[in-house]
Amino acid sequence: MTPELETGLYIFILAGFLGYHVISRVPPLLHTPLMSATNAMSGISLIGSMVVAGAGHGGLSTVFGFIAVGCSSTNVVGGFLITDRMLKMFKSEREHAAQAASFFRGREAPIMLGALVALLIAGLFWFENLRNLLGHADLSEGLKFSYILSAALFILGLKGLSSPRYARRGMFLAELGMLMAVVGTLFHPALISFRWVFLGLLIGTVVGGGMGLWVPMTAVPQRTALSHSLGALAATLIGVSEYIRHHGELGKVLMTAIGAEVVIGGLTFTGSLMAAAKLQELLPGAPITYRGQNVSNLAVLVATVGCLVALIFAPGAATLFYTMVGLALLFGFLLVVPIGAADMPVVISLLNSYAGLADAAMGFVLMNKIQIITGSLDGTSGFLLSILMCRAMNRSAVNVLFGAFGKIEEEAPGPAAEAKGSVRSITPEEVSVLFDSVRTVIIVPGYGMAVAQAQHGVSELAKLMTKRGIDVKYAIHPVAGRMPGHMNVLLAEANVPYEQLYAMEQINPYFPEADVALVVGANDVTNPAARNNRSSPLYGMPILEVDRAKSVIVLKRSMRPGFAGVDNELYYDPKCMMLFGDAKESLSHLFVALKS
Ligand code: NAP
């Protein structure tokens, strides 16, 4: 083992532990911004890609480097912009007022993006001259310091995410860290040609900027999946490019690192593309399963690993190398095929973790320590988030890791299923009469609120209720919706101050005192079967205890079940009333009725 490899391994392990401690302090409120922030930081593969694109190797190496620069910078710019957009929404009442009075009124991102594009265009034409003017001064010491400082700023950036109050400041530090690393790399001694580097940066900034500024919040999961695929593509291309450059003459350590990079990168690339396509409904969301699927998937994985092991002993076998790349791409595709669209957030978190590992492997190939650190942080974050999601859904990690999820078994008939009674429906006018005597309301949003885009309606109704002297709180289940922190992001978009959002453990003691629990498009996360029906697939999942409120009003379109496909016994409770219809329409009728 070379001393460099030894140091790299120490760094990888320590960064993983540090990442675990910092990331486990991020509250569920900020889990979606955490996903996009780590995604942006994993774009640090940019610096390795810049070196490959600008080292003047020519041929495929430069082309692959250029594509990798474009992909990585798309992730950096898009990831940071969308994180900032989300974090800007998480405001207290005081911060909402301050933003309305500020000079920029939230327009600083497009202004900065414009300035960055202008700088990159200038760099495309003049940076080479500037670099020549500086002569061949040895700037490698300065470069090392810029990388060390960047690594510290990334960790401080993640630490900022432990509270919405400091989150934006933290992300600013992480952005500064990225800027220092990129500017420092422009002075890397191996960089001799800048045209492809700046062109890649420019294209990535424009594409990532567009995605970061205009992608709707509801499309954040598919944007994140797409970004993982771009990051993984960058890692794979750099791995292939390094293999070509060394003409197959590689030591065992380097071959292992390149192999790990292209295998993890390849499977993450196709897996993430599949996940994005399923979420965007370009592909059918239903799980596709067939007989012997697990065995055939395992066979492909074993063949891929077999190729890697053989290559470590015979690195010159180029056909074997390309077969391994092809198998890894196939495996990523096969891994995601049997998983339903609704389960994609868990898959995305796992792929986030894989993308981080591919990034770290690229750090080992190029012996770039900052890439090893960010790759390890990203890997830990993705893994931790998937574990947290599994726990909140009462799913085992093994169930997730082996991909046998997405198909929910039929609910076995249990005591609760037999105890169904009649269902009471209610009209908006009747609800408004009921609200005359109400003092406390807990709003419980769920996936249906996202489908109906009813978050603004919810916020308006809550404001009206508050004006009428009703105490309003929001109850947020960690897996309500279809991605971690989904409800927080949507309600923040509708200007709901985060002090009014209560996590499950905080709000559950308040339900017995609440006059009304107003359930807006939530289903599974309110199902009492999770508490008292052992035969239900939901049994054991922690829920929002809405059935303990004095009365419950549920806004949904029909009696259809939610994600888990099981009936909700709450709807048969005599104190539960169903306001059937699209949540957005029901809320607007309710608003009119309550106002008049
Ligand atoms: P849910 O159980 O999936 O229920 C959503 C309900 O919304 C449905 O019953 C549906 O009923 C209703 N709905 C849909 N469109 C509507 C509209 N336009 N207007 C009004 N209602 C509408 O949602 P949930 O309670 O939020 O629970 C989330 C589920 O997703 C959990 O089972 C969780 O484990 C799973 N999950 C979450 C994540 C995550 O990260 N958050 C990840 C993977 C899986 P109608 O069709 O009758 O209207």
XYZ file of C-alpha atoms and ligand atoms in Angstrom:
644
model
C 0.000 0.000 0.000
C 1.429 3.385 -0.985
C 1.514 6.155 1.662
C -0.885 8.209 -0.508
C -3.428 5.394 -0.606
C -3.098 4.910 3.148
C -3.739 8.635 3.772
C -6.656 8.548 1.321
C -8.274 5.638 3.174
C -7.871 7.371 6.553
C -9.462 10.519 5.119
C -12.335 8.520 3.598
C -13.164 6.789 6.884
C -12.811 9.887 9.080
C -14.887 12.046 6.703
C -17.577 9.340 6.784
C -17.755 9.433 10.605
C -17.697 13.220 10.682
C -20.401 13.312 8.007
C -22.531 10.893 10.044
C -22.391 13.136 13.110
C -23.053 16.362 11.228
C -25.793 14.949 8.994
C -27.632 13.079 11.757
C -28.287 16.510 13.337
C -30.155 17.780 10.264
C -33.876 17.931 11.196
C -36.463 16.202 8.928
C -37.667 19.709 8.007
C -34.451 20.149 6.001
C -34.045 16.660 4.522
C -34.946 17.688 0.963
C -32.513 20.659 0.986
C -29.907 18.264 2.453
C -30.357 15.969 -0.540
C -29.840 18.770 -3.053
C -26.993 20.327 -1.026
C -24.968 17.100 -0.902
C -25.781 16.633 -4.566
C -24.282 20.070 -5.297
C -21.199 19.326 -3.186
C -20.680 15.996 -4.916
C -20.247 18.133 -8.037
C -16.688 18.569 -6.699
C -15.919 15.850 -9.274
C -15.713 19.022 -11.365
C -12.144 19.701 -10.275
C -10.906 16.254 -11.339
C -12.822 16.604 -14.593
C -11.252 20.027 -15.230
C -7.776 18.556 -14.848
C -8.566 15.748 -17.308
C -10.232 18.126 -19.817
C -7.407 20.670 -19.698
C -4.326 18.446 -19.381
C -3.904 18.374 -23.142
C -4.058 14.551 -23.485
C -6.207 15.050 -26.594
C -8.559 12.516 -28.195
C -11.208 10.724 -26.176
C -9.597 11.720 -22.878
C -10.215 15.427 -23.529
C -13.712 14.788 -24.919
C -14.679 12.726 -21.853
C -13.135 15.343 -19.558
C -15.115 18.094 -21.301
C -18.419 16.164 -20.942
C -17.583 15.463 -17.283
C -16.927 19.190 -16.657
C -20.340 20.000 -18.180
C -22.147 17.324 -16.103
C -20.416 18.236 -12.822
C -20.899 21.985 -13.194
C -24.597 21.394 -13.987
C -24.828 19.646 -10.619
C -22.908 22.316 -8.741
C -24.848 25.300 -10.097
C -28.252 23.589 -10.244
C -27.813 21.926 -6.844
C -26.804 25.076 -4.975
C -29.481 27.194 -6.673
C -32.325 24.839 -5.880
C -31.086 24.386 -2.307
C -31.038 28.146 -1.877
C -34.531 28.432 -3.397
C -35.812 25.910 -0.885
C -34.006 27.409 2.092
C -35.273 30.885 1.238
C -38.780 29.541 1.740
C -38.068 28.321 5.278
C -38.662 31.562 7.108
C -39.939 32.708 10.451
C -42.652 35.405 10.451
C -39.993 38.090 11.114
C -37.839 36.897 8.187
C -40.865 36.955 5.835
C -41.374 40.641 6.658
C -37.629 41.407 6.261
C -37.497 39.824 2.781
C -40.502 41.828 1.555
C -38.640 45.030 2.526
C -35.226 44.034 1.074
C -33.751 45.643 -2.058
C -33.269 42.390 -4.012
C -36.589 40.791 -2.909
C -35.170 37.338 -3.524
C -33.750 38.163 -6.998
C -30.089 37.809 -6.004
C -29.787 34.289 -7.549
C -30.525 35.302 -11.183
C -28.229 38.340 -10.790
C -25.340 36.179 -9.498
C -25.958 33.615 -12.217
C -25.795 36.325 -14.897
C -22.502 37.596 -13.446
C -21.076 34.048 -13.402
C -22.017 33.445 -17.043
C -20.363 36.767 -18.015
C -17.168 35.784 -16.119
C -17.068 32.387 -17.807
C -17.462 33.934 -21.277
C -14.576 36.306 -20.430
C -12.544 33.323 -19.171
C -13.217 31.361 -22.376
C -11.519 34.076 -24.428
C -8.931 35.579 -22.088
C -7.978 33.224 -19.262
C -5.269 31.462 -21.292
C -3.554 34.853 -21.851
C -3.843 35.701 -18.155
C -2.337 32.349 -17.207
C 0.547 32.898 -19.659
C 1.106 36.358 -18.189
C 1.538 34.803 -14.758
C 4.265 32.640 -16.270
C 5.098 29.254 -14.760
C 5.088 30.315 -11.120
C 4.609 27.309 -8.843
C 1.161 27.758 -7.329
C 0.765 24.194 -6.075
C 1.124 25.177 -2.388
C -1.678 27.752 -2.735
C -3.785 25.108 -4.489
C -3.354 22.708 -1.561
C -4.471 25.408 0.906
C -7.503 26.256 -1.210
C -8.547 22.563 -1.153
C -8.069 22.270 2.622
C -10.124 25.406 3.230
C -12.811 24.183 0.826
C -13.129 20.884 2.709
C -13.580 22.794 6.007
C -16.176 25.087 4.412
C -18.157 22.101 3.080
C -18.368 20.592 6.550
C -19.400 23.936 8.068
C -21.980 24.228 5.268
C -23.537 20.889 6.206
C -23.442 21.849 9.869
C -25.504 24.948 9.027
C -28.298 22.629 7.912
C -28.909 21.630 11.528
C -31.274 24.626 11.835
C -33.347 26.568 9.280
C -32.026 29.762 10.862
C -28.399 29.062 9.884
C -28.998 26.899 6.834
C -28.640 29.600 4.176
C -25.517 31.000 5.817
C -24.092 27.462 5.900
C -24.831 26.948 2.221
C -23.148 30.247 1.430
C -19.987 28.867 3.070
C -20.255 25.659 1.045
C -20.689 27.703 -2.168
C -17.604 29.724 -1.228
C -15.723 26.452 -0.666
C -16.719 25.227 -4.127
C -15.697 28.528 -5.723
C -12.281 28.378 -4.029
C -11.724 24.792 -5.157
C -12.682 25.584 -8.775
C -10.671 28.819 -8.989
C -7.710 27.066 -7.319
C -7.910 24.242 -9.884
C -7.590 26.764 -12.720
C -4.005 27.173 -11.440
C -3.341 23.408 -11.233
C 0.108 22.701 -12.757
C -1.346 19.941 -14.988
C -3.823 22.322 -16.625
C -2.362 23.677 -19.828
C -5.373 24.197 -22.076
C -8.462 26.086 -20.951
C -10.831 26.197 -23.938
C -12.649 22.915 -23.214
C -12.643 23.620 -19.487
C -14.368 26.992 -19.806
C -16.754 25.763 -22.500
C -17.815 22.856 -20.256
C -18.197 25.217 -17.283
C -20.287 27.617 -19.360
C -22.626 24.924 -20.695
C -22.997 23.359 -17.234
C -23.703 26.743 -15.629
C -26.408 27.614 -18.165
C -28.083 24.169 -17.987
C -27.749 23.876 -14.192
C -28.826 27.499 -13.732
C -31.974 26.921 -15.784
C -32.771 23.764 -13.830
C -32.062 25.412 -10.480
C -34.152 28.496 -11.156
C -37.150 27.083 -12.975
C -37.705 23.474 -11.945
C -40.933 23.430 -9.898
C -40.620 22.295 -6.274
C -42.865 19.311 -6.995
C -40.258 18.073 -9.520
C -37.346 18.175 -7.042
C -37.144 14.340 -6.713
C -36.699 13.785 -10.464
C -34.242 16.697 -10.713
C -32.196 15.139 -7.917
C -32.248 11.754 -9.668
C -31.155 13.369 -12.930
C -28.307 15.141 -11.134
C -27.111 11.867 -9.636
C -27.046 10.385 -13.112
C -24.973 13.331 -14.403
C -22.513 13.057 -11.487
C -22.211 9.310 -12.031
C -21.719 9.790 -15.777
C -18.884 12.227 -15.033
C -17.202 9.685 -12.715
C -17.621 6.850 -15.243
C -16.218 8.902 -18.130
C -13.204 10.012 -16.100
C -12.588 6.373 -15.104
C -12.735 5.218 -18.749
C -10.565 8.146 -19.822
C -7.906 7.262 -17.207
C -7.988 3.622 -18.335
C -7.421 4.680 -21.951
C -4.657 7.120 -20.976
C -2.686 4.446 -19.128
C -2.982 2.007 -22.091
C -3.952 -0.723 -19.633
C -0.616 -0.448 -17.794
C -1.985 -0.043 -14.299
C -0.917 -1.183 -10.861
C -3.347 -3.235 -8.767
C -4.403 -0.291 -6.582
C -5.098 2.061 -9.471
C -6.961 -0.637 -11.401
C -9.135 -1.353 -8.335
C -9.921 2.351 -7.932
C -10.737 2.817 -11.635
C -12.826 -0.381 -11.599
C -14.787 0.762 -8.524
C -15.287 4.180 -10.114
C -16.713 2.904 -13.396
C -18.786 0.090 -11.821
C -20.440 2.273 -9.151
C -20.631 5.221 -11.551
C -22.121 3.089 -14.351
C -24.845 1.459 -12.267
C -25.703 4.787 -10.613
C -25.946 6.446 -14.027
C -28.547 4.079 -15.513
C -30.291 3.496 -12.163
C -30.746 7.236 -11.608
C -31.934 7.784 -15.193
C -34.568 5.089 -14.667
C -35.611 6.662 -11.347
C -35.943 10.116 -12.957
C -37.946 8.698 -15.883
C -40.314 6.847 -13.529
C -40.863 9.937 -11.392
C -41.435 12.127 -14.454
C -43.912 9.464 -15.671
C -41.926 8.976 -18.898
C -41.861 5.286 -17.945
C -44.674 3.353 -16.255
C -44.381 3.831 -12.486
C -45.575 0.299 -11.650
C -42.893 -2.209 -10.598
C -41.905 -4.535 -13.452
C -41.243 -8.014 -12.103
C -40.639 -11.401 -13.690
C -39.776 -14.916 -12.603
C -36.163 -15.390 -11.494
C -35.531 -11.636 -11.412
C -33.423 -11.610 -8.240
C -31.298 -14.529 -9.462
C -30.638 -12.964 -12.881
C -29.823 -9.581 -11.267
C -27.428 -11.289 -8.886
C -25.804 -13.105 -11.825
C -25.160 -9.776 -13.599
C -23.672 -8.321 -10.401
C -21.434 -11.362 -9.867
C -20.268 -11.197 -13.509
C -19.442 -7.471 -13.103
C -17.444 -8.048 -9.927
C -15.789 -11.072 -11.576
C -14.596 -8.870 -14.461
C -13.193 -6.357 -11.957
C -11.286 -9.039 -10.056
C -9.878 -10.450 -13.319
C -8.834 -6.955 -14.436
C -6.889 -6.369 -11.216
C -4.625 -9.260 -12.292
C -4.734 -8.563 -16.045
C -5.328 -4.805 -16.435
C -4.428 -4.863 -20.129
C -7.578 -6.856 -21.075
C -9.455 -3.930 -22.656
C -12.397 -6.067 -23.898
C -12.965 -7.270 -20.352
C -12.879 -3.674 -19.123
C -15.563 -2.524 -21.581
C -17.644 -5.637 -20.840
C -17.478 -4.681 -17.162
C -18.664 -1.129 -17.960
C -21.542 -2.519 -20.038
C -22.554 -4.965 -17.281
C -22.510 -2.184 -14.665
C -24.777 -0.043 -16.867
C -27.125 -3.016 -17.324
C -27.150 -3.753 -13.585
C -28.226 -0.177 -12.704
C -31.148 -0.512 -15.096
C -32.156 -3.955 -13.742
C -31.866 -2.733 -10.148
C -34.527 -0.043 -10.545
C -36.925 -1.851 -12.934
C -38.687 -3.833 -10.163
C -39.237 -0.783 -7.962
C -42.447 1.255 -8.082
C -42.371 5.037 -8.689
C -43.726 5.726 -5.204
C -40.652 4.086 -3.664
C -38.237 6.158 -5.736
C -37.288 8.578 -2.901
C -35.623 5.712 -1.027
C -33.940 4.630 -4.254
C -32.796 8.199 -4.908
C -31.234 8.442 -1.459
C -29.434 5.148 -2.014
C -28.245 6.270 -5.443
C -27.107 9.521 -3.813
C -24.948 7.384 -1.589
C -23.607 5.394 -4.582
C -22.892 8.642 -6.483
C -20.852 9.773 -3.453
C -18.900 6.512 -3.481
C -18.207 6.867 -7.230
C -16.961 10.378 -6.516
C -14.693 9.134 -3.727
C -13.358 6.393 -6.034
C -12.562 9.104 -8.588
C -10.706 10.926 -5.792
C -8.592 7.770 -5.277
C -7.914 7.468 -9.023
C -6.753 11.088 -9.296
C -5.413 11.103 -5.694
C -7.489 14.167 -4.987
C -8.206 14.361 -1.254
C -11.049 16.867 -1.359
C -12.950 14.543 -3.703
C -12.405 11.689 -1.254
C -13.841 13.856 1.550
C -16.940 15.089 -0.330
C -17.544 11.634 -1.803
C -17.488 10.161 1.684
C -19.811 12.914 3.038
C -22.241 12.381 0.161
C -22.129 8.608 0.582
C -22.877 8.880 4.310
C -25.667 11.409 3.818
C -27.476 9.306 1.193
C -27.145 6.136 3.269
C -28.341 7.833 6.452
C -31.348 9.384 4.721
C -32.399 6.045 3.226
C -32.132 4.382 6.635
C -34.198 7.171 8.266
C -36.841 6.867 5.547
C -36.975 3.086 5.952
C -37.432 3.459 9.697
C -40.232 6.008 9.288
C -41.949 3.646 6.817
C -41.346 0.618 9.004
C -39.307 -1.044 6.237
C -36.116 -2.974 6.880
C -32.820 -1.821 5.372
C -32.311 -5.327 3.919
C -35.650 -5.017 2.142
C -34.419 -1.792 0.561
C -30.895 -2.951 -0.264
C -32.055 -6.019 -2.115
C -34.545 -4.071 -4.181
C -37.504 -6.279 -3.338
C -39.748 -3.337 -2.653
C -42.378 -1.323 -4.468
C -44.920 -4.108 -4.452
C -47.156 -3.899 -1.428
C -48.832 -7.103 -0.403
C -52.632 -7.231 -0.229
C -53.849 -6.438 3.270
C -54.658 -9.613 5.123
C -58.127 -9.461 6.654
C -57.642 -8.571 10.305
C -59.828 -7.477 13.168
C -59.869 -3.836 12.053
C -60.769 -4.683 8.481
C -63.795 -6.585 9.723
C -64.867 -3.758 12.004
C -65.732 -1.367 9.152
C -68.860 0.711 9.608
C -70.552 3.524 7.730
C -68.800 6.632 6.465
C -70.101 10.173 7.155
C -69.641 12.801 4.495
C -69.850 16.544 5.090
C -70.158 19.686 2.914
C -67.985 22.841 3.158
C -70.994 24.788 4.499
C -71.505 22.246 7.288
C -67.793 22.454 8.148
C -68.012 26.249 8.409
C -70.939 25.929 10.871
C -68.908 23.418 12.882
C -65.950 25.831 12.967
C -68.063 28.432 14.840
C -67.331 26.633 18.089
C -63.786 25.484 17.327
C -60.748 26.839 19.235
C -57.879 24.595 18.104
C -57.212 22.986 14.712
C -54.321 20.735 13.683
C -53.775 20.573 9.913
C -52.364 17.248 8.677
C -51.042 17.519 5.115
C -50.206 14.489 2.980
C -49.423 13.394 -0.549
C -52.892 14.480 -1.784
C -52.020 18.097 -0.930
C -49.005 17.840 -3.250
C -51.095 16.218 -6.028
C -53.771 18.902 -5.773
C -51.139 21.680 -5.357
C -53.291 22.786 -2.446
C -50.542 24.191 -0.198
C -51.524 27.824 -0.902
C -55.179 27.007 -0.193
C -54.156 25.398 3.096
C -52.081 28.424 4.074
C -54.897 30.894 3.180
C -57.446 28.895 5.158
C -55.075 28.713 8.131
C -54.610 32.494 8.051
C -58.377 33.008 7.982
C -58.834 30.641 10.911
C -56.089 32.430 12.871
C -57.837 35.773 12.211
C -60.974 34.258 13.712
C -59.045 33.446 16.868
C -58.491 29.734 16.167
C -55.139 28.264 17.217
C -53.671 26.516 14.135
C -50.781 24.055 14.085
C -49.422 21.861 11.270
C -48.531 18.210 11.923
C -45.707 16.916 9.728
C -45.064 13.189 9.384
C -41.476 12.409 8.273
C -42.650 10.344 5.271
C -45.841 12.201 4.349
C -45.779 12.772 0.605
C -43.230 11.117 -1.632
C -39.856 12.496 -0.589
C -38.225 13.326 2.751
C -39.388 16.720 3.971
C -41.917 16.972 1.081
C -44.614 18.693 3.161
C -42.152 21.154 4.718
C -40.972 22.320 1.304
C -44.518 22.768 -0.053
C -45.783 24.619 3.019
C -42.680 26.795 3.082
C -43.406 27.622 -0.576
C -46.851 28.782 0.580
C -45.170 31.084 3.143
C -46.139 29.089 6.231
C -43.633 30.142 8.953
C -41.645 27.135 10.105
C -42.518 27.784 13.778
C -46.038 26.527 12.972
C -44.739 23.182 11.621
C -44.612 20.460 14.294
C -42.771 17.184 13.858
C -44.673 13.960 14.657
C -43.240 13.467 18.160
C -43.942 17.107 19.056
C -47.538 17.225 17.798
C -48.903 13.843 18.890
C -49.466 14.955 22.534
C -51.585 17.892 21.249
C -54.165 15.756 19.365
C -56.375 14.859 22.374
C -56.852 18.605 23.052
C -57.514 19.547 19.408
C -61.139 20.333 18.475
C -60.512 19.381 14.839
C -57.810 17.460 12.997
C -58.080 18.689 9.386
C -56.509 16.003 7.188
C -55.607 17.312 3.711
C -54.771 14.448 1.352
C -52.961 12.373 3.999
C -53.900 8.731 4.393
C -51.310 6.107 5.446
C -49.626 8.439 7.930
C -52.926 8.732 9.836
C -54.037 5.089 9.712
C -54.666 3.768 13.273
C -54.133 0.228 11.916
C -50.414 0.993 12.219
C -51.001 0.993 15.988
C -53.622 -1.662 16.541
C -53.905 -4.091 13.592
C -51.092 -6.635 13.643
C -52.063 -8.020 10.231
C -51.801 -4.632 8.481
C -48.692 -3.967 6.345
C -48.546 -0.609 8.124
C -48.362 -2.199 11.589
C -45.468 -0.691 13.541
C -45.139 2.468 11.445
C -45.253 5.541 13.710
C -48.313 7.647 12.798
C -49.914 11.019 13.466
C -52.558 10.206 16.062
C -55.400 12.181 14.460
C -57.987 9.670 15.749
C -57.329 11.069 19.242
C -58.642 14.541 18.252
C -62.224 15.472 19.264
C -63.310 15.394 15.609
C -61.598 14.656 12.303
C -62.325 16.131 8.857
C -60.663 14.381 5.914
C -60.258 16.053 2.510
C -59.789 13.488 -0.286
C -61.517 12.526 -3.500
C -62.752 9.032 -2.737
C -62.356 6.065 -0.405
C -59.340 4.882 -2.411
C -56.325 3.836 -0.331
C -52.990 5.641 -0.283
C -49.463 4.472 -1.133
C -49.559 1.320 1.012
C -52.771 0.167 -0.671
C -54.595 -0.500 2.601
C -57.972 0.702 3.796
C -57.938 3.405 6.492
C -60.062 2.474 9.500
C -60.038 6.128 10.595
C -62.722 6.866 7.974
C -65.200 4.559 9.747
C -64.723 6.253 13.124
C -68.018 7.988 14.121
C -66.178 11.261 14.839
C -64.615 11.321 11.360
C -66.255 13.288 8.510
C -65.237 13.055 4.860
C -65.187 16.165 2.658
C -64.944 14.460 -0.733
C -63.364 16.248 -3.723
C -60.068 17.580 -5.009
C -58.287 19.134 -2.014
C -57.642 22.464 -3.753
C -61.299 22.861 -4.736
C -62.588 21.725 -1.332
C -60.281 24.221 0.411
C -61.433 27.075 -1.777
C -65.117 26.212 -1.089
C -64.305 25.954 2.584
C -62.561 29.333 2.507
C -65.600 31.006 0.889
C -68.018 29.321 3.313
C -65.930 30.251 6.335
C -65.475 33.848 5.206
C -69.157 34.404 4.612
P -50.870 8.450 0.944
O -51.068 7.451 2.006
O -50.204 8.019 -0.300
O -52.324 9.032 0.619
C -52.504 10.121 -0.207
C -54.000 10.338 -0.361
O -54.164 11.551 -1.075
C -54.683 9.260 -1.168
O -55.431 8.404 -0.352
C -55.565 10.027 -2.167
O -56.934 9.646 -1.993
C -55.387 11.474 -1.749
N -55.327 12.351 -2.902
C -54.657 12.182 -4.056
N -54.883 13.201 -4.882
C -55.725 14.046 -4.233
C -56.307 15.287 -4.567
N -56.111 15.863 -5.760
N -57.110 15.877 -3.660
C -57.337 15.301 -2.469
N -56.812 14.130 -2.093
C -55.994 13.511 -2.977
O -50.087 9.750 1.467
P -49.461 10.075 2.884
O -50.461 9.929 3.964
O -48.774 11.378 2.698
O -48.390 8.921 3.123
C -47.212 8.823 2.352
C -46.977 7.392 1.962
O -45.919 7.367 0.998
C -46.565 6.524 3.130
O -47.089 5.236 2.987
C -45.047 6.507 2.981
O -44.472 5.360 3.577
C -44.889 6.500 1.477
N -43.570 6.983 1.026
C -43.114 8.190 1.439
C -41.844 8.618 1.058
C -41.277 9.949 1.526
O -40.080 10.129 1.453
N -42.102 10.870 1.961
C -41.065 7.822 0.251
C -41.587 6.602 -0.198
C -42.845 6.209 0.209
P -57.975 9.832 -3.204
O -57.409 9.140 -4.369
O -59.230 9.237 -2.685
O -58.117 11.302 -3.413
